[in-house]
Coordinates of C-alpha atoms in Angstrom, one line a residue:
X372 CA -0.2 -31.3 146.6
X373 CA 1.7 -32.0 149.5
X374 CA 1.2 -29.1 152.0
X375 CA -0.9 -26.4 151.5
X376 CA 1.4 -23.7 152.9
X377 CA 4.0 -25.3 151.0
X378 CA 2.5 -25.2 148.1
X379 CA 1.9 -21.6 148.6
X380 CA 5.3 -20.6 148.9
X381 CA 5.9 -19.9 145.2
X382 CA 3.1 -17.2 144.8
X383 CA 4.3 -15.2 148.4
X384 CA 6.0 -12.4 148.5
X385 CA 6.5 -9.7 151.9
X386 CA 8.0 -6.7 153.6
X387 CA 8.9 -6.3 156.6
X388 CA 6.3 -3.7 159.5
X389 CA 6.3 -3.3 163.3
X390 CA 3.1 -3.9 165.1
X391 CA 3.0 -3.8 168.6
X392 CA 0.2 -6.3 168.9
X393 CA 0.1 -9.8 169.9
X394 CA -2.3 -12.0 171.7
X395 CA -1.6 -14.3 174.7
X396 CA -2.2 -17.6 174.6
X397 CA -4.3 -19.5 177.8
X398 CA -3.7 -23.2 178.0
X399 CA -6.8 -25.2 178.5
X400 CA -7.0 -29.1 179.7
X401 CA -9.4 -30.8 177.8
X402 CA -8.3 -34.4 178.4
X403 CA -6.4 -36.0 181.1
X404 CA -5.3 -39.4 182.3
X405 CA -8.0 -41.3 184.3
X406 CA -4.9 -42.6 186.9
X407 CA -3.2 -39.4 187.5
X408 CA -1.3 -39.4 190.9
X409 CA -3.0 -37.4 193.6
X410 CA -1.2 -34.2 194.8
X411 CA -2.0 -31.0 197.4
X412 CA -0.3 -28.1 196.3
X413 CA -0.5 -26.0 199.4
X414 CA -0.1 -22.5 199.0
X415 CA 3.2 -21.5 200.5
X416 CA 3.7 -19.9 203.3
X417 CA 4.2 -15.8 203.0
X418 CA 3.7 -15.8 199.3
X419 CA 1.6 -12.6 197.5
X420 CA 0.8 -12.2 194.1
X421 CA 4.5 -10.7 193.1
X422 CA 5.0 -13.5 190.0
X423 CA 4.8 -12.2 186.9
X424 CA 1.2 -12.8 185.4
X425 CA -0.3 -11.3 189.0
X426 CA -0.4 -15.3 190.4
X427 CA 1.4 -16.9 192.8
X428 CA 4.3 -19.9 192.7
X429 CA 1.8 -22.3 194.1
X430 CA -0.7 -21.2 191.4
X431 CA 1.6 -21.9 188.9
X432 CA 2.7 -25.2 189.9
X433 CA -0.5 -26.6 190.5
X434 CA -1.7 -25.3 187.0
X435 CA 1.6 -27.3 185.4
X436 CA 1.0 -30.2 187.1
X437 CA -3.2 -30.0 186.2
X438 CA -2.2 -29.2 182.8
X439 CA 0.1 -32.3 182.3
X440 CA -2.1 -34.9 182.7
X441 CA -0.6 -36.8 185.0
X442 CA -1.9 -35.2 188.3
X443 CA -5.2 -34.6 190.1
X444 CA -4.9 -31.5 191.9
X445 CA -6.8 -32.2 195.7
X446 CA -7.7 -29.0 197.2
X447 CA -5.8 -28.2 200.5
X448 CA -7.4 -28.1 203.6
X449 CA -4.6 -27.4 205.8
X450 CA -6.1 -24.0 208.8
X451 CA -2.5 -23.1 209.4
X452 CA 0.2 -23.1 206.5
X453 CA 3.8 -23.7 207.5
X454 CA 6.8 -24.6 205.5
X455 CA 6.8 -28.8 207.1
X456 CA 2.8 -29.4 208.1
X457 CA 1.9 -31.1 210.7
X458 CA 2.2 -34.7 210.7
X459 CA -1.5 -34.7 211.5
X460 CA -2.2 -32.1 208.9
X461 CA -0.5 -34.3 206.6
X462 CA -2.9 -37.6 207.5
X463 CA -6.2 -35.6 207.3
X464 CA -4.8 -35.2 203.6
X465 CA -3.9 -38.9 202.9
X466 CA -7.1 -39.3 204.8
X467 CA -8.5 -37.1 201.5
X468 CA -6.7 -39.6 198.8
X469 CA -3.5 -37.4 198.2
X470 CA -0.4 -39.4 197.6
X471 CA 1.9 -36.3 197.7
X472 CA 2.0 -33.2 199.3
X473 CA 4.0 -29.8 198.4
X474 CA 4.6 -27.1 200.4
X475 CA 6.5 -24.3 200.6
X476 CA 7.1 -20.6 201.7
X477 CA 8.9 -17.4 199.8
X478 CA 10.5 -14.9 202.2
X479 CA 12.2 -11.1 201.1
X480 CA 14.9 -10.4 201.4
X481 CA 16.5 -6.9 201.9
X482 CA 18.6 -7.2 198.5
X483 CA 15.1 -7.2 197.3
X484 CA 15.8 -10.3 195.9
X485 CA 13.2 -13.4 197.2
X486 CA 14.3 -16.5 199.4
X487 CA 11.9 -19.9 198.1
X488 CA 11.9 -23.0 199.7
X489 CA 9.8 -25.8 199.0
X490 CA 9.4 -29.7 199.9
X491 CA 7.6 -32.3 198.1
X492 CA 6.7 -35.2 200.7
X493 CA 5.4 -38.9 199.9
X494 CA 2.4 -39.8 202.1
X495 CA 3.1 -43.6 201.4
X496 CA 6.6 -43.6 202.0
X497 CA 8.0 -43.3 205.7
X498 CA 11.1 -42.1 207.6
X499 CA 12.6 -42.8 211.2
X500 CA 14.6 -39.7 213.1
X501 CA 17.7 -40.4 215.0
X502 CA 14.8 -41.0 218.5
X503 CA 13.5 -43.4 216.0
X504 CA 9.7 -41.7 215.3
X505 CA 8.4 -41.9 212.4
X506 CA 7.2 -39.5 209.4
X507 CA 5.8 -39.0 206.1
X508 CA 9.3 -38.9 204.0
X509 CA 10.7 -35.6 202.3
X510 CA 11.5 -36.8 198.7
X511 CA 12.5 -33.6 197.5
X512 CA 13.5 -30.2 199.1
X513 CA 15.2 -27.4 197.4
X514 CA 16.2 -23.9 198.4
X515 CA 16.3 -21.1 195.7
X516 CA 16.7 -17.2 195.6
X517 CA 16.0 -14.8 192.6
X518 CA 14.7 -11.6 191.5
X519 CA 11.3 -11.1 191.0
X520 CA 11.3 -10.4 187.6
X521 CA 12.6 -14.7 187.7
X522 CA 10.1 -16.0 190.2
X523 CA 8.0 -17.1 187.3
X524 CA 10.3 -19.2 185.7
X525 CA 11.4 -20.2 188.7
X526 CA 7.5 -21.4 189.1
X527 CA 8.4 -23.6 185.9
X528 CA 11.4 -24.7 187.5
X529 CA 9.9 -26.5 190.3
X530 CA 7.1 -28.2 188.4
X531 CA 10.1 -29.3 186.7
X532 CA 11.8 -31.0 189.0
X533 CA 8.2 -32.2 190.6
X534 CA 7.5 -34.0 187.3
X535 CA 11.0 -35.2 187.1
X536 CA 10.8 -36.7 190.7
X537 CA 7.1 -38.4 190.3
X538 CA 7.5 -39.8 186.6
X539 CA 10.9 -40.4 185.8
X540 CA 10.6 -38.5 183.0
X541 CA 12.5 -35.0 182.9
X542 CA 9.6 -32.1 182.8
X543 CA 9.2 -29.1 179.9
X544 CA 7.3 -26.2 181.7
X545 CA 10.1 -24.6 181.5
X546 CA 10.9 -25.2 177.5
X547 CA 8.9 -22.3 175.1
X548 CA 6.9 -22.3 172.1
X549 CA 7.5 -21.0 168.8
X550 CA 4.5 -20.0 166.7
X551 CA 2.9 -17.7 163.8
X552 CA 0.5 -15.1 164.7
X553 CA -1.9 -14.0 162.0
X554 CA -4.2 -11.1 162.3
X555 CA -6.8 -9.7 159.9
X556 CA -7.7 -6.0 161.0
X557 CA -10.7 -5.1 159.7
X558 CA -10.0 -2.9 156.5
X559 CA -6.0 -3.2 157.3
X560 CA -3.7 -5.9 155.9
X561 CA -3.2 -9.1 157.3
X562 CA -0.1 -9.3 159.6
X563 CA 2.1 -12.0 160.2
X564 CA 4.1 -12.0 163.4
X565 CA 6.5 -14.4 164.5
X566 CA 6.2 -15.6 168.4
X567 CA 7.9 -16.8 171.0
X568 CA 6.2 -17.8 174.6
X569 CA 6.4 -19.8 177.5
X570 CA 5.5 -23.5 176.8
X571 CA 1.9 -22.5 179.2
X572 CA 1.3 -19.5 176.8
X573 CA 2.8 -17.3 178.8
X574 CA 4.9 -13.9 177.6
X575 CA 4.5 -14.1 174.3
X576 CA 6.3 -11.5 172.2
X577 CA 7.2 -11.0 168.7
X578 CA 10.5 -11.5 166.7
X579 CA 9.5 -11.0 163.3
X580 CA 6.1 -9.5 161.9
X581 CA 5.4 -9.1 158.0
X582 CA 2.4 -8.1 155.7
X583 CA 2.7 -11.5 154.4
X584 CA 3.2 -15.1 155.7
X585 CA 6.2 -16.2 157.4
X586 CA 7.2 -19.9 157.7
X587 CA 8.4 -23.2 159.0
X588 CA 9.5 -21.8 162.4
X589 CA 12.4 -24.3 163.8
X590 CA 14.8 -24.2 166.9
X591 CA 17.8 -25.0 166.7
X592 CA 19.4 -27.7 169.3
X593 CA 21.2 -24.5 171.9
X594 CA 17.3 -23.3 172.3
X595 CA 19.2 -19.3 171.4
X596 CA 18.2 -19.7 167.6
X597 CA 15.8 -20.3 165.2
X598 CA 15.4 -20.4 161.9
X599 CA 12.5 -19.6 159.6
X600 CA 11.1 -19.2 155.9
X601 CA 10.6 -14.8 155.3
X602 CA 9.6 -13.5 151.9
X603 CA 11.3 -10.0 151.8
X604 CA 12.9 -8.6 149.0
X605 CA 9.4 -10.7 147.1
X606 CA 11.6 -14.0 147.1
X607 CA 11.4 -16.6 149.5
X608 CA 14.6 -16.9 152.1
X609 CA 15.7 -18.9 155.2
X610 CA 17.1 -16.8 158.1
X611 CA 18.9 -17.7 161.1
X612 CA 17.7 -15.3 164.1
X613 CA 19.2 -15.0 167.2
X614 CA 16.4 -14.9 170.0
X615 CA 18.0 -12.6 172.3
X616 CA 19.5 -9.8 170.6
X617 CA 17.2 -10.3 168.0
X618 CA 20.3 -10.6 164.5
X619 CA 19.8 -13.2 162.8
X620 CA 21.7 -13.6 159.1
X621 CA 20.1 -15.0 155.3
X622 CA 21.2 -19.1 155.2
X623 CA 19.5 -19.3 151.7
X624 CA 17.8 -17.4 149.2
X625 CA 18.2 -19.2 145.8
X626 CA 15.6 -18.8 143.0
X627 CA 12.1 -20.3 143.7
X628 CA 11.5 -22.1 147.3
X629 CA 13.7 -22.0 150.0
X630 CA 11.6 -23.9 152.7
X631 CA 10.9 -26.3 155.2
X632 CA 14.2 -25.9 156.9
X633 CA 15.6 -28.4 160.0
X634 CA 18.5 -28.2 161.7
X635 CA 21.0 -31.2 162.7
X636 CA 21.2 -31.8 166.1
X637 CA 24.4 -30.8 166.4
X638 CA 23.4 -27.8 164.6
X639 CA 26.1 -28.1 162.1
X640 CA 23.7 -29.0 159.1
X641 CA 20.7 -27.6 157.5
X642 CA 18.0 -29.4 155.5
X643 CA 15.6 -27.7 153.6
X644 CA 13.7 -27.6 150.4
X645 CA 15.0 -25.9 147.2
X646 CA 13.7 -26.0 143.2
X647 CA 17.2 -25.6 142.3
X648 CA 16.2 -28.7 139.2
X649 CA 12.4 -27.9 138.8
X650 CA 10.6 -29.6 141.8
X651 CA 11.1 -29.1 145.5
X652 CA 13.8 -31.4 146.9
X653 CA 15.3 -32.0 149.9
X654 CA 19.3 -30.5 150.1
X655 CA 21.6 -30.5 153.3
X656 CA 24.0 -27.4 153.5
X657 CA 27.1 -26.9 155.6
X658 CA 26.0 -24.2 157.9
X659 CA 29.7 -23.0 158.2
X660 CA 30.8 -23.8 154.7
X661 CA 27.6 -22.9 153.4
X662 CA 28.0 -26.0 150.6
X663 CA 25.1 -27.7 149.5
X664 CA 24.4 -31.4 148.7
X665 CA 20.8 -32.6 147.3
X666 CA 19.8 -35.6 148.8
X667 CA 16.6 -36.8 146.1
X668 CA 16.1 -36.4 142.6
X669 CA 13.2 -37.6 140.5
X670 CA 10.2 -35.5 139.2
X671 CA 8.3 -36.3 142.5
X672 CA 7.3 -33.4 145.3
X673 CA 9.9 -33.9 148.2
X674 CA 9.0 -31.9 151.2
X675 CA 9.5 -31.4 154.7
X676 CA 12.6 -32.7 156.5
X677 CA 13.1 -33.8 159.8
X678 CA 16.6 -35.1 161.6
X679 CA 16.7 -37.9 163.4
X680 CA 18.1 -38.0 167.2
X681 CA 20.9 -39.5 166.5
X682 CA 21.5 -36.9 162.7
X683 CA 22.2 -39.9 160.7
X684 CA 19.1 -40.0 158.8
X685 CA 16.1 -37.8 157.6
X686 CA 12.4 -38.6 157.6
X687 CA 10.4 -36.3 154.5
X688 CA 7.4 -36.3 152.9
X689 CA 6.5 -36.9 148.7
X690 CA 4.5 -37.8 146.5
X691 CA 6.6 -40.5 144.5
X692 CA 4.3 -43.2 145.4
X693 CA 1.6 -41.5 144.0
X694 CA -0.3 -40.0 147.5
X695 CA 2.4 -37.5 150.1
X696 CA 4.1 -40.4 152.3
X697 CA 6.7 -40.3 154.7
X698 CA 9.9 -41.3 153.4
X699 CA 13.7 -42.1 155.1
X700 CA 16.7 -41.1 153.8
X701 CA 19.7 -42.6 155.6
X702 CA 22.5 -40.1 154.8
X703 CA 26.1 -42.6 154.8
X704 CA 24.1 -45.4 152.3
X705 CA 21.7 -42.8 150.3
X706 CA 19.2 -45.5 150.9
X707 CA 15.7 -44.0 150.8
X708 CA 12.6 -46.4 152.4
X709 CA 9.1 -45.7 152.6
X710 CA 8.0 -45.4 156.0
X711 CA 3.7 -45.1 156.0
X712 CA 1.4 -47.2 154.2
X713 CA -2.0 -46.7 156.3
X714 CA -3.8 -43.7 155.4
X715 CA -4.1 -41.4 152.1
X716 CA -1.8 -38.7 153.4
X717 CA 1.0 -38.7 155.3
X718 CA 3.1 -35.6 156.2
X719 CA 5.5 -33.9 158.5
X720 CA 6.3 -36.5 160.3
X721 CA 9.4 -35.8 163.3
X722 CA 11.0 -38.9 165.4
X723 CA 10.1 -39.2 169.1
X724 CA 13.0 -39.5 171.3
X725 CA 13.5 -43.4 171.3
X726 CA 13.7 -42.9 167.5
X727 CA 11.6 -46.1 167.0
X728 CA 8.5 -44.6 166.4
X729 CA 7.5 -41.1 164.6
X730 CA 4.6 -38.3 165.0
X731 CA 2.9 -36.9 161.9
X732 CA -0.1 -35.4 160.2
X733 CA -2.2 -38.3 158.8
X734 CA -5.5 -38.7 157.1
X735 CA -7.7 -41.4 156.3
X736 CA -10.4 -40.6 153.9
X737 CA -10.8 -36.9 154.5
X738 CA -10.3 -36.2 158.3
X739 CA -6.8 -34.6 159.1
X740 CA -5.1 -36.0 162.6
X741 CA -2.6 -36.2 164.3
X742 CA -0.9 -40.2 164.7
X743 CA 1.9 -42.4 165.6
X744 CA 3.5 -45.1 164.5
X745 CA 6.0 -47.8 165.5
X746 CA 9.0 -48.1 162.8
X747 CA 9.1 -51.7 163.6
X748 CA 5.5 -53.3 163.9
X749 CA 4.0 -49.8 161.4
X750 CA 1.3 -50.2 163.9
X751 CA -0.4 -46.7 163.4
X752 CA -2.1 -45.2 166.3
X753 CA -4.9 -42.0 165.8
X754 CA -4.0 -39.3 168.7
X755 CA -6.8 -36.6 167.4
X756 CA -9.2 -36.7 165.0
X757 CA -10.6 -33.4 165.0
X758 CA -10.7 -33.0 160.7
X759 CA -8.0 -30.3 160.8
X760 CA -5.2 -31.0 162.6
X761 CA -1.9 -30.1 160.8
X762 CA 2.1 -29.2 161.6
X763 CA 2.7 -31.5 164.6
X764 CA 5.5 -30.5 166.8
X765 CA 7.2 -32.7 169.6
X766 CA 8.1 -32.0 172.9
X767 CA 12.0 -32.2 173.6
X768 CA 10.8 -35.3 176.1
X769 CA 8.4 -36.7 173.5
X770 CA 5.8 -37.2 175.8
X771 CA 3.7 -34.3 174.2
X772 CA 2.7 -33.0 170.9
X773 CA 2.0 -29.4 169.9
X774 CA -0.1 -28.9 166.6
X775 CA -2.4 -26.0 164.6
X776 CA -6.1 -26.9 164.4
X777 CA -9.1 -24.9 163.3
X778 CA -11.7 -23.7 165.7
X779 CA -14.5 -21.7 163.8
X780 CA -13.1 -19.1 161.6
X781 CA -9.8 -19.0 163.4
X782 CA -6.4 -21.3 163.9
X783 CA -6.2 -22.2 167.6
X784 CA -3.0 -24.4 169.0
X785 CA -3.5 -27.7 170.9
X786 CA -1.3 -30.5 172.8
X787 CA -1.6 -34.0 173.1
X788 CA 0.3 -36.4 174.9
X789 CA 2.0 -39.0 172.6
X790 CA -0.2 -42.0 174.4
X791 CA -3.5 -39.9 173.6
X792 CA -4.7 -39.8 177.0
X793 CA -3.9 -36.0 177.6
X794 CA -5.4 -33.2 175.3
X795 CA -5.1 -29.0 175.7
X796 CA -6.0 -26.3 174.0
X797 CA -4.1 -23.2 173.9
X798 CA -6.3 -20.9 172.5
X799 CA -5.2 -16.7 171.6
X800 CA -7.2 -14.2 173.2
X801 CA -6.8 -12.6 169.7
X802 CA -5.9 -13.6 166.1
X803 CA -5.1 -16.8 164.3
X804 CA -2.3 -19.2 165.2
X805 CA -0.7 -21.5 163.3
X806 CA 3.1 -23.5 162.9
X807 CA 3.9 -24.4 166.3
X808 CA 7.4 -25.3 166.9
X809 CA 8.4 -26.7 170.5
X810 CA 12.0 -25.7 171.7
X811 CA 14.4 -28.1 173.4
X812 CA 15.4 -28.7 176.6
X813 CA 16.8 -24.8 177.7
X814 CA 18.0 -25.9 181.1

């Protein structure tokens, strides 16, 4: 058996309700790195509690910088808060072990719009004015103005560009989160609902929600669509969904499974799983043309595509060699190579990036985790090992990981960064949640 849910497809069969009812998610650091860079997020200067959420920009910067990892928040001790502090302000903070300070201040403005400006400064770096005195140097300073429906995401935005500045690395608090919602009403049917929220957990609202189980949530590369496995009309069927206006249009419904779909990066193609010849293979099909090609044949299991960065090649999962491994299928030579040999179970497995190394569900003995592993050296690295972690999902800068996990009774969602030293929860307040899927870059 090579995926549980997968394997459940055949037997599933829905309709389609409304239910007003979700369940926000609250992101929880568990884990973070022991050499974090040292940062005072001061709250700016005028600012109230007008974001979205009832919080405050500052707030929410310093919780997406907390929550990465990669900083230790250092509480500010500044009496008086102005936009540029005080040169000796700033020393009694370096004084305190902060490398970097940021400070800001909002301002309204009559068009009831907001005025934000912020600066982040470096307390080890210096600058000279034109009288030649020196400073602790502005590295970044930025000027914005939005509604206040958008000061939230402007929030994001920032830590964004924070993260960018500091690591090198370009920042996702402002990328979002797709995920399955299940609840179980007492005496009422289960619900399925399909979500979309902000990558901390925030606004989450539903795009889909049916009596039974909806599937295999996956963005496409603009970050407008995505594309899921839906059982109405009691036959499995992939849809396309726009996010926005909420139409979305049937890609596949032939007889038996339609799963496990994946779009190309250029969004031209989609992989996915059909039983057009008895057991589930992997096709491609022409998203425009709708023409279909099947890629393996054999009496094996083949499950669970995934496009590589560059869309030459797919990874996959089956059980040819006996246990589900993960398997490559480079699509101009039809050459297909095993990829994992350590472990019993290998599955849904998705290329980082640098596409020399891939994230996937892996188990050795029993225990279910979540692991890397370098295409060149198949050096395998454990990244959690909590017994029942399952559906990894990368970040679009593939420095984190979003997976489902069990926590008692219920499905809870979790991160971890793709060296291991970071790990989050994002527990719901309500429900079970299971099948992340991490969006791409959306700015």
């Amino acid at each position: 058996m090579i995926r549980r849910s997968m394997m459940c497809m055949m037997f599933l069969v829905a309709s389609i309700i409304s239910s007003p009812t979700f369940s926000q998610l609250k992101i929880q650091l568990t884990q973070g790195v022991d050499a974090a860079m040292p940062i005072v997020v001061l709250p700016f200067v005028s600012e109230t509690s007008d974001v979205p959420g009832q919080t405050t920009l500052s707030e929410i910067i310093r919780s997406d910088l907390k929550n990465s990892g990669q900083f230790r928040l250092i509480a500010p001790t500044v009496q008086k808060l102005m936009v540029s502090p005080s040169q000796s302000d700033l020393s009694t903070l370096k004084k305190r072990g902060a490398n970097f300070v940021l400070s800001g201040s909002v301002r309204p403005l009559s068009s009831g719009k907001f005025e934000v400006s912020v600066q982040l400064i470096n307390l080890y770096r210096e600058s000279r004015s034109e009288n030649s005195q020196s400073s602790f140097a502005v590295i970044l300073q930025q000027q914005y103005t939005v509604n206040q429906q958008d000061l939230r995401v402007l929030a994001h935005h920032m830590s964004d560009a924070i993260y960018h500045n500091l690591t090198g690395v370009k920042g996702i608090f402002s990328t979002k989160i797709a995920y399955v919602l299940v609840s179980r009403p007492h005496q009422k049917p289960t619900t399925y609902q399909l979500m979309i929220a902000d990558a901390d957990g925030y606004n989450p609202r539903p795009l889909l929600t049916s009596y039974m189980p909806i599937m295999s949530p996956t963005w496409v590369k603009d970050g407008r669509h995505i594309v899921y496995v839906s059982f109405e009309g009691h036959k499995a069927a992939v849809y396309w969904q726009d996010i926005a206006s909420g139409k979305r249009r049937l890609i596949s419904r032939s007889p038996g499974i339609n799963g496990a779909p994946s779009v190309s990066p250029d969004g031209k193609r989609l992989a996915l799983v059909l039983t057009k010849t008895g057991n589930p293979k992997i096709y491609v099909m022409d998203i425009a043309s709708r023409s279909i090609q099947q890629l393996t044949n054999g009496s094996s299991i083949d499950t669970e595509p995934s496009w590589s960065p560059d869309g030459n090649t797919l990874l996959f999962t089956s059980n040819r060699g006996g246990s589900p491994q993960i398997y490559q299928y480079d699509l101009s030579s039809t050459r297909i190579k095993r990829i994992t040999f350590d472990g019993n179970y290998n599955a849904k497995a998705s290329f980082m990036p640098n596409q020399s190394t891939i994230v996937m569900m892996h188990r050795d003995r029993s225990s279910f985790g979540i692991a890397r592993q370098d295409l060149v050296s198949g050096r395998v690295e454990i990244l959690t090992q909590s017994g029942s972690d399952e559906s990894p999902s990368l970040a679009p800068n593939g420095k984190m990981v979003i997976y489902a996990m069990h926590s008692g009774q219920r499905g809870v969602l979790a991160l971890v960064s793709t060296d291991g030293a970071v790990k989050l929860r994002l527990p719901a307040q309500a429900g079970s949640v299971q099948e992340p899927a991490w969006s791409p870059f959306l700015s």
